[in-house]
mmCIF file of C-alpha atoms (C1' of nucleotides) in Angstrom:
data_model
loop_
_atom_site.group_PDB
_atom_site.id
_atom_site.type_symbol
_atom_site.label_atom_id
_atom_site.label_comp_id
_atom_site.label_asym_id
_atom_site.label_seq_id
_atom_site.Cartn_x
_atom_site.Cartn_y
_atom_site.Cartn_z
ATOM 1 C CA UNK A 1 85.709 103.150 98.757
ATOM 2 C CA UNK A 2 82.953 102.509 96.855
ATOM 3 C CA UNK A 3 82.705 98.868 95.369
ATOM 4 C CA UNK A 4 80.230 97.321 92.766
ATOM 5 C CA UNK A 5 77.153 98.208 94.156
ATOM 6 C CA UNK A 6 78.194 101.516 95.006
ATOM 7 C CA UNK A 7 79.852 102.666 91.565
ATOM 8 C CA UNK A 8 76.670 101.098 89.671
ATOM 9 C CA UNK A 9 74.367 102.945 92.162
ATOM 10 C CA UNK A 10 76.548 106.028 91.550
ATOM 11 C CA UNK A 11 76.134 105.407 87.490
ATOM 12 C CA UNK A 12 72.535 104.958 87.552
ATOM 13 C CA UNK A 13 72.064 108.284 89.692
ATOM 14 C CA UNK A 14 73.656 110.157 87.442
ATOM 15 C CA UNK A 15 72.908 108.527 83.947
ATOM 16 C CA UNK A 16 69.351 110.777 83.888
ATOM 17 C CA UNK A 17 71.255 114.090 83.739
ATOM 18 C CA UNK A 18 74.350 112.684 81.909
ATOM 19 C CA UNK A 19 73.268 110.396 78.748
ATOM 20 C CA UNK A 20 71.933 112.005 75.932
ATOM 21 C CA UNK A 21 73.412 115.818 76.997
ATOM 22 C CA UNK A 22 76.285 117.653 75.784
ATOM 23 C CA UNK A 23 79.046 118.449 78.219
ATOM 24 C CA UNK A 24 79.143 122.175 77.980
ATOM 25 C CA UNK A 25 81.806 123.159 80.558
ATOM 26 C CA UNK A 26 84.524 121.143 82.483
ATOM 27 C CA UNK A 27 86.402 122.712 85.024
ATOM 28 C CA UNK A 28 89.659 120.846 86.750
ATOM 29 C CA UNK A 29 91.275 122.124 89.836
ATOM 30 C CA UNK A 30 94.320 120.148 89.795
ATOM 31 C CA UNK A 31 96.654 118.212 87.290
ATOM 32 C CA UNK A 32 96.221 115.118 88.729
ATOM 33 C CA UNK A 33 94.464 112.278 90.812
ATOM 34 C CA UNK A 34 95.879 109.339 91.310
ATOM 35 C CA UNK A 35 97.401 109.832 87.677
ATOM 36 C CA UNK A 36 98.100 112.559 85.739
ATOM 37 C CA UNK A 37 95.000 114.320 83.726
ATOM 38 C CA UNK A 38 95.636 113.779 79.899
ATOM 39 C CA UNK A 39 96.721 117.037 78.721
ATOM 40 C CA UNK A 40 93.874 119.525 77.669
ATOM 41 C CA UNK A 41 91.010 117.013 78.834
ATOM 42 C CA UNK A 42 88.887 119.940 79.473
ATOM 43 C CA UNK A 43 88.932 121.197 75.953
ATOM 44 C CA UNK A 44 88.480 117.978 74.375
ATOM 45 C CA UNK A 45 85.197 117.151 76.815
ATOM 46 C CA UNK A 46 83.775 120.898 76.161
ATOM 47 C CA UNK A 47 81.060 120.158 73.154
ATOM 48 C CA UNK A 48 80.742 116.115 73.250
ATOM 49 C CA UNK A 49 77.802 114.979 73.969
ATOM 50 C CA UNK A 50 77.556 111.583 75.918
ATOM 51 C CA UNK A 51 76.191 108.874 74.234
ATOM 52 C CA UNK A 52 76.363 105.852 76.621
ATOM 53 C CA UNK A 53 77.349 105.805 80.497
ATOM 54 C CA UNK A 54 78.315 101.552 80.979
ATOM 55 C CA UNK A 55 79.829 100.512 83.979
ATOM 56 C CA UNK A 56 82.925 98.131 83.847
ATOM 57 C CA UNK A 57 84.139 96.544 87.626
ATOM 58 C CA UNK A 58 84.490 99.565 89.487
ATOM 59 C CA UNK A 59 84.893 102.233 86.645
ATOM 60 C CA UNK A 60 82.352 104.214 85.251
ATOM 61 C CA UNK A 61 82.809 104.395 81.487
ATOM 62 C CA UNK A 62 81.361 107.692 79.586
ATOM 63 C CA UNK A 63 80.965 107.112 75.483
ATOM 64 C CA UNK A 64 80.943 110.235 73.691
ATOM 65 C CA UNK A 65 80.102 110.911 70.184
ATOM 66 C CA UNK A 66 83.770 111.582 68.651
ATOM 67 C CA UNK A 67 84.447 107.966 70.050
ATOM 68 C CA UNK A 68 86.354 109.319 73.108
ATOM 69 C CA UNK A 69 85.776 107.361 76.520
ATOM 70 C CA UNK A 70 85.703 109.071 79.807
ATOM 71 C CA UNK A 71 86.900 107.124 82.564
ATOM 72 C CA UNK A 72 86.412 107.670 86.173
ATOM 73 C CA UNK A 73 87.017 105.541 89.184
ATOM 74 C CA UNK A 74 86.583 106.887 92.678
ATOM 75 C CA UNK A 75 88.944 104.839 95.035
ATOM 76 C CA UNK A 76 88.743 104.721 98.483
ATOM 77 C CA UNK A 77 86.953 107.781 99.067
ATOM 78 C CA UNK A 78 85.933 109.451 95.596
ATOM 79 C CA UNK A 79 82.159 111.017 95.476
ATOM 80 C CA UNK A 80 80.856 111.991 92.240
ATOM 81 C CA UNK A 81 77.515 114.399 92.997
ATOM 82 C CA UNK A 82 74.942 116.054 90.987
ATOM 83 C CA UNK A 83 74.207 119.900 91.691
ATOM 84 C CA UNK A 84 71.600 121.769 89.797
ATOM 85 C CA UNK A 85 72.415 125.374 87.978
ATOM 86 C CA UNK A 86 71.507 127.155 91.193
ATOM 87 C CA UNK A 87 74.857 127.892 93.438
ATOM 88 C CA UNK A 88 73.031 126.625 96.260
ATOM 89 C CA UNK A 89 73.347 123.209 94.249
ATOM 90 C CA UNK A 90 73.040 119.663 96.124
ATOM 91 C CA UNK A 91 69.591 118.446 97.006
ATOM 92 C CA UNK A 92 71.068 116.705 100.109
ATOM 93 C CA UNK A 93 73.363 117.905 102.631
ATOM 94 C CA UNK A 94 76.597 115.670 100.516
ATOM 95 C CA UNK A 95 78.884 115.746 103.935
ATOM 96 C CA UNK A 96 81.498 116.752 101.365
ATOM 97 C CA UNK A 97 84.312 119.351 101.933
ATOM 98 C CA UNK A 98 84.737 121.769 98.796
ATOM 99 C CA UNK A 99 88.187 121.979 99.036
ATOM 100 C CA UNK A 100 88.143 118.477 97.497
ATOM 101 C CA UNK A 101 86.188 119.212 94.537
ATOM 102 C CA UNK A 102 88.751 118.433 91.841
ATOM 103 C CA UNK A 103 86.622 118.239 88.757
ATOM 104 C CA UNK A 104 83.232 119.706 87.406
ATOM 105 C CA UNK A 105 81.253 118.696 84.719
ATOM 106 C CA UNK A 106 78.634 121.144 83.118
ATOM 107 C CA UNK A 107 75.601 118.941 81.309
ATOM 108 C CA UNK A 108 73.003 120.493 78.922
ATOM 109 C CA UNK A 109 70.723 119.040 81.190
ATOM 110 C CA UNK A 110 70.931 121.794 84.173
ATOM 111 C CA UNK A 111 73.107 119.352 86.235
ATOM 112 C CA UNK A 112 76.916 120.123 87.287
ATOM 113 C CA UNK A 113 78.814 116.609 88.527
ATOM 114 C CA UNK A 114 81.100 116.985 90.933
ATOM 115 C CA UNK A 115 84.116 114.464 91.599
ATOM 116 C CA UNK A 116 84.996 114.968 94.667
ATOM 117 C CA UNK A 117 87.904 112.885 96.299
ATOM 118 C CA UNK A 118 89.392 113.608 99.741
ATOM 119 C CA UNK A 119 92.168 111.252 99.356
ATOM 120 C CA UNK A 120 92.846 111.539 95.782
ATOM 121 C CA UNK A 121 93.121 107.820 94.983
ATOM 122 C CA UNK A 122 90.315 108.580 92.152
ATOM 123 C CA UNK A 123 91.413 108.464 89.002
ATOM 124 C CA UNK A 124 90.189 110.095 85.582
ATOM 125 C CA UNK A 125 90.865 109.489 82.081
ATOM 126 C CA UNK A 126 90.435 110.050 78.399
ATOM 127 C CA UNK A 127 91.301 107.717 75.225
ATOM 128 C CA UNK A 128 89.984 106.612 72.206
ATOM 129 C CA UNK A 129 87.086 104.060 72.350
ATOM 130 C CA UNK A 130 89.384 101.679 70.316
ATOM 131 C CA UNK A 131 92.235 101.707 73.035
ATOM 132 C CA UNK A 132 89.757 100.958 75.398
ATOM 133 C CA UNK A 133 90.176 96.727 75.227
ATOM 134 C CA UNK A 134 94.053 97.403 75.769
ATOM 135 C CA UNK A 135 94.155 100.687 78.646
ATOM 136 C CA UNK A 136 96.462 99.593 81.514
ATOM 137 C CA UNK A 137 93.277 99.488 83.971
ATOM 138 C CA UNK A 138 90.766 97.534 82.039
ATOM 139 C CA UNK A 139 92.804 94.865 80.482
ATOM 140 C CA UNK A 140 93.666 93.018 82.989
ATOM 141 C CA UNK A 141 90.340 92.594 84.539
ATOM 142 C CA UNK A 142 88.433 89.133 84.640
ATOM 143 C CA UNK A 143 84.648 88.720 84.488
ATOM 144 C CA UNK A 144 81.691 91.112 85.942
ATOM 145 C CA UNK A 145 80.276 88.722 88.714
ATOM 146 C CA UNK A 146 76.429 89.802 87.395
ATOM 147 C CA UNK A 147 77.796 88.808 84.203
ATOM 148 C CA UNK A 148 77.569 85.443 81.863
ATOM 149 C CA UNK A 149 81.338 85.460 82.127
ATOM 150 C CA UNK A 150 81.752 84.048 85.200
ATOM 151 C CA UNK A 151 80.792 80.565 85.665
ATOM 152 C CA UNK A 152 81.678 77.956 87.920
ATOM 153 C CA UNK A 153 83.900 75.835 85.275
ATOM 154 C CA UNK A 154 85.731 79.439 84.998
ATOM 155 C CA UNK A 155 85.975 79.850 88.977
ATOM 156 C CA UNK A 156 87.309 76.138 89.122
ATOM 157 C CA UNK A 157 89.726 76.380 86.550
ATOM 158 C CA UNK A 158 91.083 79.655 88.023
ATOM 159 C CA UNK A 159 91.187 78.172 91.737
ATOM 160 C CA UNK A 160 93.191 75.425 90.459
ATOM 161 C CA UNK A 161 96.630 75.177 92.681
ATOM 162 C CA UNK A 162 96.510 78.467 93.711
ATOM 163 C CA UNK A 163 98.062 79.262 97.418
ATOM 164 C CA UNK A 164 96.541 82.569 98.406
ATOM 165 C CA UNK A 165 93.759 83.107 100.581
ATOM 166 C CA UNK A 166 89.833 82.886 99.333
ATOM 167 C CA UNK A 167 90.014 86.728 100.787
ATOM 168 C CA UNK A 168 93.028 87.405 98.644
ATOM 169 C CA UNK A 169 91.696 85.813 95.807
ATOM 170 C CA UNK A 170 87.922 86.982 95.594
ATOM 171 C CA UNK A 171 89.878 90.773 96.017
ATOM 172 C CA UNK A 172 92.347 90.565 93.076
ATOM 173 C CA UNK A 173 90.675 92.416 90.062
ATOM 174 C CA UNK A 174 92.046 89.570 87.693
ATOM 175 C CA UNK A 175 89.984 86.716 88.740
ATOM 176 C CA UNK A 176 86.658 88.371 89.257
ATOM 177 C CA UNK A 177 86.015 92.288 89.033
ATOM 178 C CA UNK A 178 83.948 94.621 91.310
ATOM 179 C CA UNK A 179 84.523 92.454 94.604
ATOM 180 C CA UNK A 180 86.072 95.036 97.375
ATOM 181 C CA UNK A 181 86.898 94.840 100.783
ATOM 182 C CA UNK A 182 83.144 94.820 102.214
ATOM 183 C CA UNK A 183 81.689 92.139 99.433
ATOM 184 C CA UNK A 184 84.632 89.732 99.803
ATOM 185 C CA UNK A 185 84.033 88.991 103.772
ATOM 186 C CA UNK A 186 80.071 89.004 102.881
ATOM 187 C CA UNK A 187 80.112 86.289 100.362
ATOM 188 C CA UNK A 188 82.176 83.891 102.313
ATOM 189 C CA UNK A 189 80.178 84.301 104.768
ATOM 190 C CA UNK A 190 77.529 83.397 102.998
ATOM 191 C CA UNK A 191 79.256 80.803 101.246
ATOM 192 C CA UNK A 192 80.034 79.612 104.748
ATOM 193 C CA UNK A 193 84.010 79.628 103.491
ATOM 194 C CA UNK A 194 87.025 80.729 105.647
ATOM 195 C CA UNK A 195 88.806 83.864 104.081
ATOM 196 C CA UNK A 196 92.198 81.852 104.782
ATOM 197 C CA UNK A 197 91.450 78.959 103.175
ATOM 198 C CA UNK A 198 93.414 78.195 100.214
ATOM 199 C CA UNK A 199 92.276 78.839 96.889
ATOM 200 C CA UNK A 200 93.041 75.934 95.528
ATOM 201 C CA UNK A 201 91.792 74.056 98.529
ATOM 202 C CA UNK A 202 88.130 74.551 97.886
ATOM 203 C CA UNK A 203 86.209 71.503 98.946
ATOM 204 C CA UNK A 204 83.868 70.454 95.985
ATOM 205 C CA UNK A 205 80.540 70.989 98.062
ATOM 206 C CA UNK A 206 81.845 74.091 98.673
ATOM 207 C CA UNK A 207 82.143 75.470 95.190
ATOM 208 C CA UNK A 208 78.824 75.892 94.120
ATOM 209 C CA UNK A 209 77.965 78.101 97.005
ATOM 210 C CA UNK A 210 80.340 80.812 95.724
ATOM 211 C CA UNK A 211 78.769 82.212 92.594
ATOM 212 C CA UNK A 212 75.216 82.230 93.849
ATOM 213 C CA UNK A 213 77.016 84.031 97.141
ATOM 214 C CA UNK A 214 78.359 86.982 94.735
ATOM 215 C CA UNK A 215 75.628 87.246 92.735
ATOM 216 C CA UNK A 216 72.808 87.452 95.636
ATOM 217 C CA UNK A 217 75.129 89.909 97.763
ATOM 218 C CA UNK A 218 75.850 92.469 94.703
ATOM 219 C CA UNK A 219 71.853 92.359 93.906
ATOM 220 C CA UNK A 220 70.853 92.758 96.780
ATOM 221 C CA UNK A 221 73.409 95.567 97.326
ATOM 222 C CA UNK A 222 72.547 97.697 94.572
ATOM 223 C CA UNK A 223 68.895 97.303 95.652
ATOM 224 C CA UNK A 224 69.520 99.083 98.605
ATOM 225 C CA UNK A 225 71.819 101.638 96.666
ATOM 226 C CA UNK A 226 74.783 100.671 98.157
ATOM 227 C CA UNK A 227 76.606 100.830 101.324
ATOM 228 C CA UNK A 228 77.184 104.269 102.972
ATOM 229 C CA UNK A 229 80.139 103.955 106.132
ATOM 230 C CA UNK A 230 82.008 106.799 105.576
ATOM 231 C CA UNK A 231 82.539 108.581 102.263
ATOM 232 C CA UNK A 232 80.204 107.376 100.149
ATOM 233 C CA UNK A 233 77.199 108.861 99.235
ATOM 234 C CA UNK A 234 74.555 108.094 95.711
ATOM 235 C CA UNK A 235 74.802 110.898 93.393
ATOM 236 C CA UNK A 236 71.828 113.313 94.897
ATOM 237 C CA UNK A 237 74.048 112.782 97.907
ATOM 238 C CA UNK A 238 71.456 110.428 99.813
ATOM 239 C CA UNK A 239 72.915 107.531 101.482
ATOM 240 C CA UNK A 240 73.234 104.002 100.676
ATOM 241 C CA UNK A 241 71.051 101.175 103.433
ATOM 242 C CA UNK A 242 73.283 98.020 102.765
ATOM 243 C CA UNK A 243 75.368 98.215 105.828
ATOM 244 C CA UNK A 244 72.476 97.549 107.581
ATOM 245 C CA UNK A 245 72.173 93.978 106.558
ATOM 246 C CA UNK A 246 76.027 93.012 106.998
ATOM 247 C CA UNK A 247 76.600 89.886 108.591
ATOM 248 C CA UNK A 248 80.142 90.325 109.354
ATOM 249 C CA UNK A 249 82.079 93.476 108.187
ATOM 250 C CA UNK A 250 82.623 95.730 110.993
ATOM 251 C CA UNK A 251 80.877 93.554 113.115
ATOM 252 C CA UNK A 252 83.669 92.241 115.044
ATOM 253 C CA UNK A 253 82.721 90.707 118.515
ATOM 254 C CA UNK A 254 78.807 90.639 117.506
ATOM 255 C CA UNK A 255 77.307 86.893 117.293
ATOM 256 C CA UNK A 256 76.946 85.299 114.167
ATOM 257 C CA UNK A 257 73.452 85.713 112.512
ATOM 258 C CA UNK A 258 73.303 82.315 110.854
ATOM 259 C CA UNK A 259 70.912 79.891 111.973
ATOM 260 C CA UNK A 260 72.209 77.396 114.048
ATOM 261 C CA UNK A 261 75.693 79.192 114.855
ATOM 262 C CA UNK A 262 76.624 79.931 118.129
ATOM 263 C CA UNK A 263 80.010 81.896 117.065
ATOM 264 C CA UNK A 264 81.095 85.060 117.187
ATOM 265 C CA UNK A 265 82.443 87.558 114.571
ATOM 266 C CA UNK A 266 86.399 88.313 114.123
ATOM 267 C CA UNK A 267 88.536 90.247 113.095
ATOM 268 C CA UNK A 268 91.930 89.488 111.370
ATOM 269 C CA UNK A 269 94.190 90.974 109.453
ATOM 270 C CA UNK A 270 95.201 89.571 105.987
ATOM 271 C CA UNK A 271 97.786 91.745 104.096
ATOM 272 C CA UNK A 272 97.473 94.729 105.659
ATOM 273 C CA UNK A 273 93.163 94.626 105.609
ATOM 274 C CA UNK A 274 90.902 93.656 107.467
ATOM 275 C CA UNK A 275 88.743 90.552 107.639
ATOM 276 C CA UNK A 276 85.512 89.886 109.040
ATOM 277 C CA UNK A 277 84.490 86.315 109.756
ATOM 278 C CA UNK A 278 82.821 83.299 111.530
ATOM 279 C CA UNK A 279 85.600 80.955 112.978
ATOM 280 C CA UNK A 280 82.825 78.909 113.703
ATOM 281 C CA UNK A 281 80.389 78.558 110.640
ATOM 282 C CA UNK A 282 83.407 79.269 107.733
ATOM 283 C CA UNK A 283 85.717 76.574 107.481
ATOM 284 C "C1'" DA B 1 105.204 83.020 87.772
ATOM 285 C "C1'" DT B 2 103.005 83.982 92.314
ATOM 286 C "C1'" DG B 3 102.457 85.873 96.562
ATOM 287 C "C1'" DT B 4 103.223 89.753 99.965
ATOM 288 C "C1'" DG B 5 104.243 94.341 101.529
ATOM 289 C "C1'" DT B 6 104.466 99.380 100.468
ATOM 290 C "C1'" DT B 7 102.716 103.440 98.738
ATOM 291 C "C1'" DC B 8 99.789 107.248 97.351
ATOM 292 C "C1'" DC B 9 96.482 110.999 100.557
ATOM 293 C "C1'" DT B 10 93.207 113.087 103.991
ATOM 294 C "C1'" DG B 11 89.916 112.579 107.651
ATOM 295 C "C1'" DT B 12 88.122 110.550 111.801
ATOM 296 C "C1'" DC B 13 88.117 108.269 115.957
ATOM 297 C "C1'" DC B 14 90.006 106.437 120.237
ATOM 298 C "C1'" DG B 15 93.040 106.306 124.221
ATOM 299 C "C1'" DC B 16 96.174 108.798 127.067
ATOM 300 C "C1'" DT C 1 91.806 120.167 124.421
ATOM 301 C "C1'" DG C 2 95.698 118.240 122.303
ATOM 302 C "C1'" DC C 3 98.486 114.630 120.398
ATOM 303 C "C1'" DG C 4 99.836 110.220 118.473
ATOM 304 C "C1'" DG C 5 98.537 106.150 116.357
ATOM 305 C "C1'" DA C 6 95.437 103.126 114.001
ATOM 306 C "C1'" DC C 7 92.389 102.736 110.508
ATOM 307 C "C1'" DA C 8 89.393 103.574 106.223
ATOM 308 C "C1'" DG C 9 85.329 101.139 100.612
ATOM 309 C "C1'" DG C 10 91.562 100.626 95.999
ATOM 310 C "C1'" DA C 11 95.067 99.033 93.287
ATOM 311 C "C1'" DA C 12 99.664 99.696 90.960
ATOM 312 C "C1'" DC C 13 104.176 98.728 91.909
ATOM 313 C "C1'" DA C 14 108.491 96.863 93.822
ATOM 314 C "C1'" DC C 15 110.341 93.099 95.614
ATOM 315 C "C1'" DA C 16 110.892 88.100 97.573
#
DNA sequence: ATGTGTTCCTGTCCGC
DNA sequence: TGCGGACAGGAACACA
């Protein structure tokens, strides 16, 4: 599923055809995703126009002008795609099945977005704008890394005694939001940490490697639009180039790339995902 | 209060 | 070629 770098390349692909336009059709297949549609959705999308498309963590966040938000989140294997007014629709072959287009979205601007979401762990919603600060998936969320949020007083505070694993920690939504799977073995890595150290255990040298670590990885992740393994495509369908640079996911066996490290790449397990590391240059 | 395991769902790949 | 099992970018939830 798409992380940071691949739901803000997925925004920015699609902001073009979606902010400023009215949405003049919406079309859903099914009553649910991972959660139930609210009830009528389609008729209370049909006529707003969008004002605003902001990202928040992993969600994409749609501000229309009766105050409404859209929310949309693709999890593990969610696409959203833009096709044109022709049927013969997307620019680039998507390597998408039909049968799992759930939702459509018809713009003023020409374009039709298409969720589409194989293993339906997406999810979709409408509220008010002013519910937004309490909905049950935004309010627990702690600081965008690219943000001024997160600092490294914030990061030490939140470390402080806590047992779980670096990996467990950088992945939990509450301490720092947008990190995934992928982005959490790159930046210790980089930060030349072991994913089972303890949180709380960081070493003070250590600590100011970890920040710098996010924040280089995510930029230089969206730069290259993202990461494409599987599933994920950018919105024209093209795909991402990040997983070209990895140093350790799915790289298990390979050498390490750092300078002056002779070790070679794992692969562990750590609550039922897996971990890519250096047993050699993360300690 | 924290930390860990399970669950939702489909598709793909690998070994026999 | 078919079949079973492992695995996949997420995250809420139930339980220790």
């Amino acid at each position: 599923m798409p992380e940071l770098p691949e739901v803000e390349t997925v925004r920015r692909g699609i902001e073009p055809v979606t902010t400023g336009y009215v949405i003049t059709a919406a079309t859903f297949r099914r009553p649910d995703l991972r959660w139930p549609f609210p009830r009528d959705i389609d008729t209370r999308l049909v006529g707003r126009r969008i004002v605003s498309l902001r990202r928040r963590a992993k969600y994409i966040l749609a501000d229309l002008d009766n105050g409404d938000v859209l929310l949309l989140h693709l999890g593990m294997s969610g696409r959203i795609l833009i096709g044109g007014t022709n049927p013969g629709r997307f620019t680039h072959d998507t390597g998408s099945l039909p049968q799992h287009n759930h939702v459509d979205l018809q713009l003023s601007s020409g374009a039709t977005l298409t969720f589409n979401d194989p293993r339906r762990f997406g999810m979709v919603d409408l509220f008010a704008g002013s519910d937004e600060a309490d909905h049950f998936l935004i309010r627990n969320l702690g600081p965008e890394p690219l943000g001024n949020d997160l600092s490294e007083e914030y990061l030490e505070h939140r470390l402080l005694g806590r047992k779980t694993s670096m990996k467990a920690f950088l992945l939990d939504q509450r301490n720092i939001a947008g990190l995934g799977n992928i982005y959490v073995c790159e930046v210790l890595w980089r930060a030349g940490i072991s994913p089972r150290r303890r949180a709380g255990n960081i070493p003070k040298t250590k600590l100011p490697r970890i920040i710098p670590a996010i924040r280089d990885v995510l930029t230089e992740a969206i730069a290259a639009g993202g990461s494409s393994l599987r599933d994920y495509r950018q919105a024209d369908g093209a795909l991402g180039y990040f997983q070209h640079r990895f140093g350790v996911y799915d790289r298990a066996d390979a050498p390490c790339s750092k300078p002056d490290c002779d070790g070679k790449i794992q692969r562990i397990v750590q609550s039922g995902r897996s971990t890519y590391y250096c047993s050699s240059c993360q300690r």
